[in-house]
CSV table of C-alpha atoms in Angstrom, one decimal:
chain,number,residue,atom,x,y,z
X,178,UNK,CA,142.3,188.2,103.1
X,179,UNK,CA,142.1,189.3,106.6
X,180,UNK,CA,145.2,188.5,108.7
X,181,UNK,CA,144.9,186.8,112.1
X,182,UNK,CA,146.2,188.6,115.1
X,183,UNK,CA,147.5,186.5,118.0
X,184,UNK,CA,147.6,188.3,121.3
X,185,UNK,CA,150.6,187.8,123.4
X,186,UNK,CA,150.1,186.0,126.7
X,187,UNK,CA,151.8,187.3,129.8
X,188,UNK,CA,154.7,185.0,130.8
X,189,UNK,CA,155.9,184.5,134.3
X,190,UNK,CA,159.6,185.0,134.3
X,191,UNK,CA,160.1,182.0,136.7
X,192,UNK,CA,158.2,179.6,134.3
X,193,UNK,CA,159.0,178.1,131.0
X,194,UNK,CA,157.7,180.0,128.1
X,195,UNK,CA,155.6,176.9,127.2
X,196,UNK,CA,153.7,175.1,129.9
X,197,UNK,CA,151.6,171.9,129.3
X,198,UNK,CA,149.0,171.2,131.9
X,199,UNK,CA,148.5,167.6,132.9
X,200,UNK,CA,145.2,165.8,131.9
X,201,UNK,CA,142.7,166.9,134.5
X,202,UNK,CA,141.5,164.1,136.9
X,203,UNK,CA,137.8,163.3,136.9
X,204,UNK,CA,136.1,164.8,139.9
X,205,UNK,CA,135.5,162.5,142.9
X,206,UNK,CA,131.9,162.4,143.8
X,207,UNK,CA,132.6,161.1,147.3
X,208,UNK,CA,135.2,162.8,149.6
X,209,UNK,CA,138.1,160.5,150.3
X,210,UNK,CA,137.6,158.6,153.5
X,211,UNK,CA,133.8,158.5,153.5
X,212,UNK,CA,132.0,155.2,153.7
X,213,UNK,CA,130.9,155.5,150.1
X,214,UNK,CA,134.4,156.1,148.9
X,215,UNK,CA,135.7,153.1,151.0
X,216,UNK,CA,133.0,150.9,149.4
X,217,UNK,CA,134.0,151.9,145.9
X,218,UNK,CA,137.6,151.2,146.6
X,219,UNK,CA,136.7,147.8,148.1
X,220,UNK,CA,134.7,147.0,145.1
X,221,UNK,CA,137.7,147.7,142.8
X,222,UNK,CA,139.9,145.6,145.0
X,223,UNK,CA,137.3,142.8,145.2
X,224,UNK,CA,136.8,142.6,141.4
X,225,UNK,CA,139.3,139.7,141.0
X,226,UNK,CA,137.6,137.8,143.8
X,227,UNK,CA,134.2,138.4,142.3
X,228,UNK,CA,135.4,137.0,139.0
X,229,UNK,CA,136.9,134.0,140.6
X,230,UNK,CA,133.6,133.4,142.5
X,231,UNK,CA,131.6,133.6,139.3
X,232,UNK,CA,134.0,131.2,137.5
X,233,UNK,CA,133.7,128.7,140.4
X,234,UNK,CA,129.9,129.0,140.3
X,235,UNK,CA,129.9,128.3,136.6
X,236,UNK,CA,132.1,125.3,137.0
X,237,UNK,CA,129.9,123.9,139.7
X,238,UNK,CA,126.7,124.4,137.8
X,239,UNK,CA,128.0,123.1,134.5
X,240,UNK,CA,128.0,119.4,135.5
X,241,UNK,CA,124.5,119.9,137.0
X,242,UNK,CA,123.2,121.1,133.7
X,243,UNK,CA,124.8,118.1,132.0
X,244,UNK,CA,122.7,115.8,134.1
X,245,UNK,CA,119.6,116.4,132.1
X,246,UNK,CA,118.8,113.8,129.5
X,247,UNK,CA,118.7,116.2,126.6
X,248,UNK,CA,122.3,117.4,127.0
X,249,UNK,CA,123.8,114.0,127.9
X,250,UNK,CA,126.3,112.5,125.5
X,251,UNK,CA,127.0,108.8,125.6
X,252,UNK,CA,130.7,108.0,125.6
X,253,UNK,CA,130.3,105.2,123.0
X,254,UNK,CA,128.5,107.5,120.5
X,255,UNK,CA,125.1,106.1,120.9
X,256,UNK,CA,122.2,108.5,120.1
X,257,UNK,CA,118.5,108.3,120.8
X,258,UNK,CA,115.6,110.3,119.3
X,259,UNK,CA,113.7,110.8,122.6
X,260,UNK,CA,114.5,111.0,126.3
X,261,UNK,CA,112.9,112.0,129.6
X,262,UNK,CA,114.1,113.0,133.0
X,263,UNK,CA,112.2,110.6,135.3
X,264,UNK,CA,110.7,112.3,138.3
X,265,UNK,CA,112.4,110.3,141.1
X,266,UNK,CA,115.5,108.3,141.9
X,267,UNK,CA,117.8,110.5,139.8
X,268,UNK,CA,117.0,108.4,136.7
X,269,UNK,CA,116.7,109.1,133.0
X,270,UNK,CA,115.3,107.1,130.0
X,271,UNK,CA,116.5,107.4,126.4
X,272,UNK,CA,114.9,105.6,123.6
X,273,UNK,CA,114.3,105.4,119.8
X,274,UNK,CA,111.0,103.7,118.8
X,275,UNK,CA,110.1,102.4,115.4
X,276,UNK,CA,106.4,102.2,115.3
X,277,UNK,CA,106.2,100.2,112.2
X,278,UNK,CA,108.2,97.3,113.6
X,279,UNK,CA,107.3,98.0,117.3
X,280,UNK,CA,111.0,97.9,118.2
X,281,UNK,CA,112.4,100.1,120.9
X,282,UNK,CA,116.0,100.8,121.6
X,283,UNK,CA,116.4,102.0,125.1
X,284,UNK,CA,119.0,103.2,127.6
X,285,UNK,CA,118.1,103.6,131.2
X,286,UNK,CA,120.4,105.6,133.5
X,287,UNK,CA,120.2,105.8,137.3
X,288,UNK,CA,122.4,107.2,140.1
X,289,UNK,CA,124.0,104.1,141.7
X,290,UNK,CA,127.2,102.7,143.1
X,291,UNK,CA,128.9,99.3,143.2
X,292,UNK,CA,126.7,98.4,146.2
X,293,UNK,CA,123.4,99.1,144.4
X,294,UNK,CA,121.2,97.4,141.8
X,295,UNK,CA,119.1,99.2,139.3
X,296,UNK,CA,116.1,98.1,137.3
X,297,UNK,CA,113.8,99.4,134.6
X,298,UNK,CA,110.6,97.5,133.7
X,299,UNK,CA,107.5,97.5,131.6
X,300,UNK,CA,104.3,96.1,133.3
X,301,UNK,CA,101.7,95.1,130.7
X,302,UNK,CA,99.2,94.4,133.6
X,303,UNK,CA,99.1,97.7,135.4
X,304,UNK,CA,100.9,100.4,137.3
X,305,UNK,CA,102.5,98.2,140.0
X,306,UNK,CA,105.6,96.2,140.6
X,307,UNK,CA,104.1,92.7,140.5
X,308,UNK,CA,103.8,91.6,136.9
X,309,UNK,CA,106.7,93.8,135.8
X,310,UNK,CA,109.0,92.6,133.0
X,311,UNK,CA,112.3,94.0,134.2
X,312,UNK,CA,115.8,94.7,133.0
X,313,UNK,CA,118.2,94.4,136.0
X,314,UNK,CA,121.9,95.4,136.4
X,315,UNK,CA,124.4,95.3,139.3
X,316,UNK,CA,128.1,94.9,140.0
X,317,UNK,CA,128.8,91.3,141.0
X,318,UNK,CA,131.6,89.9,143.0
X,319,UNK,CA,133.8,89.3,140.0
X,320,UNK,CA,133.9,93.1,139.4
X,321,UNK,CA,132.0,92.7,136.2
X,322,UNK,CA,128.6,94.2,135.6
X,323,UNK,CA,125.7,91.7,135.4
X,324,UNK,CA,122.8,92.7,133.2
X,325,UNK,CA,119.9,90.3,132.7
X,326,UNK,CA,116.1,90.1,132.5
X,327,UNK,CA,113.7,89.1,135.3
X,328,UNK,CA,109.9,88.6,135.5
X,329,UNK,CA,108.6,90.0,138.8
X,330,UNK,CA,105.9,87.5,139.8
X,331,UNK,CA,105.5,88.2,143.5
X,332,UNK,CA,106.3,90.5,146.4
X,333,UNK,CA,109.6,90.1,148.1
X,334,UNK,CA,111.3,88.8,145.0
X,335,UNK,CA,115.1,88.6,144.7
X,336,UNK,CA,114.8,89.4,140.9
X,337,UNK,CA,115.9,85.9,139.6
X,338,UNK,CA,116.9,85.7,136.0
X,339,UNK,CA,114.1,84.7,133.6
X,340,UNK,CA,112.5,85.3,130.3
X,341,UNK,CA,110.1,88.2,129.7
X,342,UNK,CA,106.7,88.3,127.9
X,343,UNK,CA,108.4,90.3,125.0
X,344,UNK,CA,111.6,89.8,123.2
X,345,UNK,CA,114.8,91.4,124.5
X,346,UNK,CA,118.2,91.6,122.6
X,347,UNK,CA,121.4,93.5,122.7
X,348,UNK,CA,121.2,93.8,126.5
X,349,UNK,CA,124.3,95.3,128.2
X,350,UNK,CA,125.3,97.8,130.7
X,351,UNK,CA,128.0,100.0,132.2
X,352,UNK,CA,128.9,101.6,135.5
X,353,UNK,CA,130.7,105.0,135.2
X,354,UNK,CA,131.3,106.9,138.3
X,355,UNK,CA,128.1,107.1,140.3
X,356,UNK,CA,125.8,106.2,137.4
X,357,UNK,CA,124.7,102.8,136.1
X,358,UNK,CA,123.2,102.4,132.6
X,359,UNK,CA,121.2,99.5,131.0
X,360,UNK,CA,121.1,99.2,127.2
X,361,UNK,CA,118.6,96.9,125.4
X,362,UNK,CA,116.5,96.4,122.3
X,363,UNK,CA,112.8,95.5,123.0
X,364,UNK,CA,110.4,93.8,120.6
X,365,UNK,CA,107.0,95.1,121.8
X,366,UNK,CA,103.6,94.0,120.8
X,367,UNK,CA,102.3,95.3,117.5
X,368,UNK,CA,100.6,98.7,117.8
X,369,UNK,CA,102.2,99.6,121.2
X,370,UNK,CA,102.4,103.3,121.7
X,371,UNK,CA,102.1,103.6,125.5
X,372,UNK,CA,103.6,101.5,128.2
X,373,UNK,CA,103.5,101.3,132.0
X,374,UNK,CA,107.0,101.8,133.3
X,375,UNK,CA,108.5,100.9,136.7
X,376,UNK,CA,112.0,101.8,137.7
X,377,UNK,CA,113.9,101.1,140.9
X,378,UNK,CA,117.2,101.4,142.8
X,379,UNK,CA,118.0,99.2,145.8
X,380,UNK,CA,120.9,97.9,147.8
X,381,UNK,CA,122.8,94.6,147.2
X,382,UNK,CA,122.6,92.1,150.0
X,383,UNK,CA,125.1,89.2,150.0
X,384,UNK,CA,125.9,89.9,146.3
X,385,UNK,CA,122.2,89.8,145.2
X,386,UNK,CA,119.5,92.4,144.9
X,387,UNK,CA,118.0,93.2,148.3
X,388,UNK,CA,114.7,94.9,149.3
X,389,UNK,CA,114.5,98.5,148.3
X,390,UNK,CA,113.0,101.2,150.6
X,391,UNK,CA,109.3,101.1,151.0
X,392,UNK,CA,108.7,104.8,151.3
X,393,UNK,CA,109.6,108.1,149.7
X,394,UNK,CA,110.9,108.0,146.1
X,395,UNK,CA,111.0,104.2,145.9
X,396,UNK,CA,107.2,103.9,146.0
X,397,UNK,CA,106.7,106.8,143.5
X,398,UNK,CA,108.8,105.3,140.7
X,399,UNK,CA,106.0,104.2,138.4
X,400,UNK,CA,104.1,105.9,135.6
X,401,UNK,CA,103.0,105.7,132.0
X,402,UNK,CA,105.3,106.5,129.0
X,403,UNK,CA,104.2,107.6,125.6
X,404,UNK,CA,106.8,106.2,123.2
X,405,UNK,CA,105.7,108.5,120.4
X,406,UNK,CA,105.3,111.9,122.1
X,407,UNK,CA,108.0,111.3,124.7
X,408,UNK,CA,105.8,112.3,127.6
X,409,UNK,CA,105.6,110.5,130.9
X,410,UNK,CA,102.9,110.7,133.6
X,411,UNK,CA,103.4,109.6,137.1
X,412,UNK,CA,101.0,107.0,138.5
X,413,UNK,CA,97.7,108.5,139.6
X,414,UNK,CA,98.9,112.0,138.6
X,415,UNK,CA,101.8,114.0,139.9
X,416,UNK,CA,103.9,112.8,142.9
X,417,UNK,CA,102.5,115.6,145.0
X,418,UNK,CA,98.9,114.5,144.2
X,419,UNK,CA,99.7,110.9,145.2
X,420,UNK,CA,101.4,112.1,148.4
X,421,UNK,CA,98.4,114.2,149.2
X,422,UNK,CA,96.1,111.2,148.9
X,423,UNK,CA,98.4,109.2,151.2
X,424,UNK,CA,98.3,112.0,153.8
X,425,UNK,CA,94.5,112.1,153.6
X,426,UNK,CA,94.4,108.3,154.1
X,427,UNK,CA,96.7,108.5,157.1
X,428,UNK,CA,94.8,111.3,158.8
X,429,UNK,CA,91.4,109.7,158.3
X,430,UNK,CA,92.5,106.4,159.8
X,431,UNK,CA,94.5,108.0,162.7
X,432,UNK,CA,91.5,110.0,163.7
X,433,UNK,CA,88.9,107.2,163.3
X,434,UNK,CA,90.4,103.9,164.2
X,435,UNK,CA,93.3,105.2,166.1
X,436,UNK,CA,91.6,107.9,168.2
X,437,UNK,CA,87.8,107.9,168.2
X,438,UNK,CA,87.5,104.1,168.6
X,439,UNK,CA,89.6,104.1,171.9
X,440,UNK,CA,87.7,107.2,173.1
X,441,UNK,CA,84.4,105.4,172.6
X,442,UNK,CA,85.6,102.4,174.6
X,443,UNK,CA,86.7,104.7,177.5
X,444,UNK,CA,83.2,106.2,177.5
X,445,UNK,CA,81.5,102.8,177.6
X,446,UNK,CA,83.7,101.4,180.3
X,447,UNK,CA,84.0,104.2,182.8
X,448,UNK,CA,81.0,106.7,182.4
X,449,UNK,CA,78.4,103.9,183.1
X,450,UNK,CA,79.7,103.7,186.7
X,451,UNK,CA,78.3,107.1,187.4
X,452,UNK,CA,74.6,106.7,187.9
X,453,UNK,CA,73.9,110.3,186.8
X,454,UNK,CA,75.4,109.5,183.4
X,455,UNK,CA,72.9,106.8,182.6
X,456,UNK,CA,71.7,106.5,179.8
X,457,UNK,CA,73.8,109.4,178.4
X,458,UNK,CA,76.9,107.3,178.4
X,459,UNK,CA,75.3,104.8,176.0
X,460,UNK,CA,74.3,107.3,173.4
X,461,UNK,CA,77.8,109.0,173.7
X,462,UNK,CA,79.4,105.6,173.2
X,463,UNK,CA,77.2,104.8,170.1
X,464,UNK,CA,77.8,108.2,168.6
X,465,UNK,CA,81.5,108.1,169.0
X,466,UNK,CA,81.9,104.5,167.6
X,467,UNK,CA,79.5,105.2,164.7
X,468,UNK,CA,81.5,108.4,163.8
X,469,UNK,CA,84.7,106.4,164.0
X,470,UNK,CA,83.4,103.7,161.8
X,471,UNK,CA,82.1,106.1,159.1
X,472,UNK,CA,85.4,108.0,158.9
X,473,UNK,CA,87.3,104.7,159.1
X,474,UNK,CA,85.5,103.3,156.2
X,475,UNK,CA,86.4,106.4,154.1
X,476,UNK,CA,90.0,105.9,155.2
X,477,UNK,CA,89.9,102.2,154.4
X,478,UNK,CA,88.5,103.0,150.9
X,479,UNK,CA,91.3,105.4,150.1
X,480,UNK,CA,93.8,102.8,151.2
X,481,UNK,CA,92.3,100.3,148.8
X,482,UNK,CA,92.7,102.8,146.0
X,483,UNK,CA,96.3,103.7,147.0
X,484,UNK,CA,97.1,100.0,147.1
X,485,UNK,CA,95.8,99.3,143.6
X,486,UNK,CA,97.9,102.3,142.3
X,487,UNK,CA,101.1,101.5,144.2
X,488,UNK,CA,103.9,99.4,142.8
X,489,UNK,CA,104.6,98.1,146.3
X,490,UNK,CA,102.1,95.8,148.2
X,491,UNK,CA,102.2,96.6,152.0
X,492,UNK,CA,100.6,93.2,152.9
X,493,UNK,CA,100.6,93.5,156.7
X,494,UNK,CA,99.3,97.0,156.8
X,495,UNK,CA,96.6,96.2,154.2
X,496,UNK,CA,95.5,92.9,155.9
X,497,UNK,CA,95.2,94.6,159.2
X,498,UNK,CA,93.1,97.3,157.6
X,499,UNK,CA,90.8,94.7,156.1
X,500,UNK,CA,90.5,92.9,159.4
X,501,UNK,CA,89.5,96.2,161.1
X,502,UNK,CA,86.8,96.9,158.5
X,503,UNK,CA,85.4,93.4,159.0
X,504,UNK,CA,85.4,93.5,162.8
X,505,UNK,CA,84.0,97.0,162.9
X,506,UNK,CA,81.2,95.9,160.6
X,507,UNK,CA,80.4,92.9,162.8
X,508,UNK,CA,80.2,95.1,165.8
X,509,UNK,CA,77.6,97.2,164.1
X,510,UNK,CA,75.5,94.2,163.2
X,511,UNK,CA,76.0,92.7,166.7
X,512,UNK,CA,74.4,95.9,168.2
X,513,UNK,CA,71.2,95.1,166.3
X,514,UNK,CA,71.2,91.6,167.8
X,515,UNK,CA,71.9,92.7,171.3
X,516,UNK,CA,69.8,90.6,173.8
X,517,UNK,CA,68.0,92.3,176.7
X,518,UNK,CA,69.8,92.7,180.0
X,519,UNK,CA,67.9,89.8,181.6
X,520,UNK,CA,68.3,87.4,178.7
X,521,UNK,CA,70.3,84.3,179.3
X,522,UNK,CA,72.5,84.9,176.3
X,523,UNK,CA,73.3,88.5,177.3
X,524,UNK,CA,76.6,87.5,179.2
X,525,UNK,CA,77.9,85.8,176.1
X,526,UNK,CA,77.0,88.8,174.0
X,527,UNK,CA,78.9,91.0,176.4
X,528,UNK,CA,82.0,88.8,176.2
X,529,UNK,CA,81.9,88.9,172.4
X,530,UNK,CA,81.4,92.6,172.3
X,531,UNK,CA,84.3,93.3,174.7
X,532,UNK,CA,86.6,90.9,173.0
X,533,UNK,CA,86.0,92.3,169.5
X,534,UNK,CA,86.1,95.9,170.7
X,535,UNK,CA,89.5,95.5,172.4
X,536,UNK,CA,90.8,93.6,169.4
X,537,UNK,CA,89.8,96.5,167.2
X,538,UNK,CA,91.5,99.0,169.5
X,539,UNK,CA,94.7,97.1,169.6
X,540,UNK,CA,94.9,96.5,165.9
X,541,UNK,CA,94.0,100.1,165.2
X,542,UNK,CA,96.9,101.5,167.2
X,543,UNK,CA,99.3,99.0,165.7
X,544,UNK,CA,98.2,99.8,162.1
X,545,UNK,CA,98.5,103.5,162.6
X,546,UNK,CA,102.1,103.1,163.5
X,547,UNK,CA,102.7,100.8,160.6
X,548,UNK,CA,101.1,103.4,158.4
X,549,UNK,CA,103.5,106.0,159.8
X,550,UNK,CA,106.4,103.8,159.0
X,551,UNK,CA,105.2,103.6,155.4
X,552,UNK,CA,104.3,107.2,155.0
X,553,UNK,CA,107.5,108.3,156.7
X,554,UNK,CA,106.2,111.8,157.7
X,555,UNK,CA,108.0,114.4,159.7
X,556,UNK,CA,108.8,113.3,163.3
X,557,UNK,CA,106.3,115.8,164.7
X,558,UNK,CA,103.4,113.7,163.4
X,559,UNK,CA,104.6,110.5,165.0
X,560,UNK,CA,105.2,112.4,168.2
X,561,UNK,CA,101.7,113.8,168.1
X,562,UNK,CA,100.1,110.4,167.8
X,563,UNK,CA,102.3,109.0,170.5
X,564,UNK,CA,101.1,111.8,172.7
X,565,UNK,CA,97.4,111.0,171.8
X,566,UNK,CA,97.9,107.3,172.7
X,567,UNK,CA,99.8,108.2,175.9
X,568,UNK,CA,96.9,110.6,176.9
X,569,UNK,CA,94.3,107.9,176.3
X,570,UNK,CA,96.3,105.4,178.2
X,571,UNK,CA,96.9,107.7,181.2
X,572,UNK,CA,93.2,108.6,181.2
X,573,UNK,CA,92.2,104.9,181.2
X,574,UNK,CA,94.6,104.3,184.2
X,575,UNK,CA,93.2,107.2,186.2
X,576,UNK,CA,89.6,106.3,185.4
X,577,UNK,CA,90.2,102.7,186.2
X,578,UNK,CA,91.4,103.5,189.6
X,579,UNK,CA,88.6,106.0,190.2
X,580,UNK,CA,85.8,103.7,189.1
X,581,UNK,CA,87.1,100.8,191.2
X,582,UNK,CA,87.2,103.1,194.2
X,583,UNK,CA,83.6,104.1,193.6
X,584,UNK,CA,82.5,100.5,193.1
X,585,UNK,CA,84.3,99.3,196.3
X,586,UNK,CA,82.9,102.1,198.3
X,587,UNK,CA,79.4,101.5,196.9
X,588,UNK,CA,79.7,97.8,197.9
X,589,UNK,CA,80.8,98.6,201.4
X,590,UNK,CA,77.9,101.0,201.8
X,591,UNK,CA,75.5,98.4,200.5
X,592,UNK,CA,76.8,95.7,202.8
X,593,UNK,CA,76.4,97.8,205.9
X,594,UNK,CA,72.9,98.9,204.9
X,595,UNK,CA,69.7,96.8,205.8
X,596,UNK,CA,69.1,94.1,203.3
X,597,UNK,CA,66.5,95.4,200.9
X,598,UNK,CA,65.6,93.7,197.7
X,599,UNK,CA,66.6,95.7,194.6
X,600,UNK,CA,65.1,93.4,192.0
X,601,UNK,CA,66.9,92.3,188.9
X,602,UNK,CA,69.1,95.3,188.7
X,603,UNK,CA,71.5,94.1,191.5
X,604,UNK,CA,72.8,96.1,194.4
X,605,UNK,CA,75.9,97.8,193.0
X,606,UNK,CA,74.7,99.5,189.8
X,607,UNK,CA,78.0,98.6,188.1
X,608,UNK,CA,78.3,95.0,187.0
X,609,UNK,CA,74.7,94.8,185.7
X,610,UNK,CA,75.0,98.1,184.1
X,611,UNK,CA,77.6,97.0,181.6
X,612,UNK,CA,76.6,96.6,177.9
């Protein structure tokens, strides 16, 4: 067996015979004091702060996640087989449906306070508010929650208590924090699998349900609900699709009735004064009004469709729209019956034509602003239309003054000239030139 030879190491007389080196420090990749080194040191120092920030973010998001229907737990232990996050008004619907007996156990939750009322309804007659069979809840003056049924038979209802077209039992409710819940058992018609649902949140007025907002989410809270599959579809498609159709309706009517119609009237009233514009002004007037009417009819038709799909009936806006369509149509037929300039009935036709025309212009501008109130767009759109109306008004004022100046000057010139017969056309070329 070979022996191992250990060579002696030289020893410094000033050192201990046995020296133990400390554990070597890992090399620094950045010289001390450089920006990179400072950043790394700051990161080490900020680690506790980063952890606290992450914890705070988690605690903030946790309640938000709990607000989805699938993760919600009822405090009294109730459980439902299906639920859906309704698209607007911070609302949720939970239900269990027994298809064999057509019995639905439901719980409707909505964000609300003591000064609000909430409602969930089924409308057997369509996707609208009128005809809805509603469950209503609100905090009354005695600090207790009032929960009852109400049949919505007309617009402007105060949701009086009444029986529904289907059976309702076990109706109750609760208000916890900023959320109100309605519980009920519904006995639906045999074979029911899909229902039209309407839900709403509004303010209390003098201790009773008051009118809810007529724009935004409050007019989008309607759709169909499949009780078996658990799917819900907003009325007329998605909310964005419905909003897009409302925008198209507004643009068509603002351009036609609200802009082109007044422009056509300005052309007829002022260009005819200039003899060089005859008969061009007449054809410009007809072209402008015909285009306005065609586009306006398209806008009116989209309004009818929106009204039939909406859960809210904007009566004044809709009635003005119908009146505009009727008056515009009458103007078109009246043009076909226009007497000749020398006919004895021509002055009466002129008065009718002017009266109906100015009525259409006034109603058009009023209805555009009512539509803006309903649509509630960004302020820039309202400002833009105000600018259009102001421009048309200023143009009318300037042209009115200019044409009167021309007419007066023409009369003075005619009165100082030798009397020469001008036939039936008159001597001023203005009053008899009107259509």
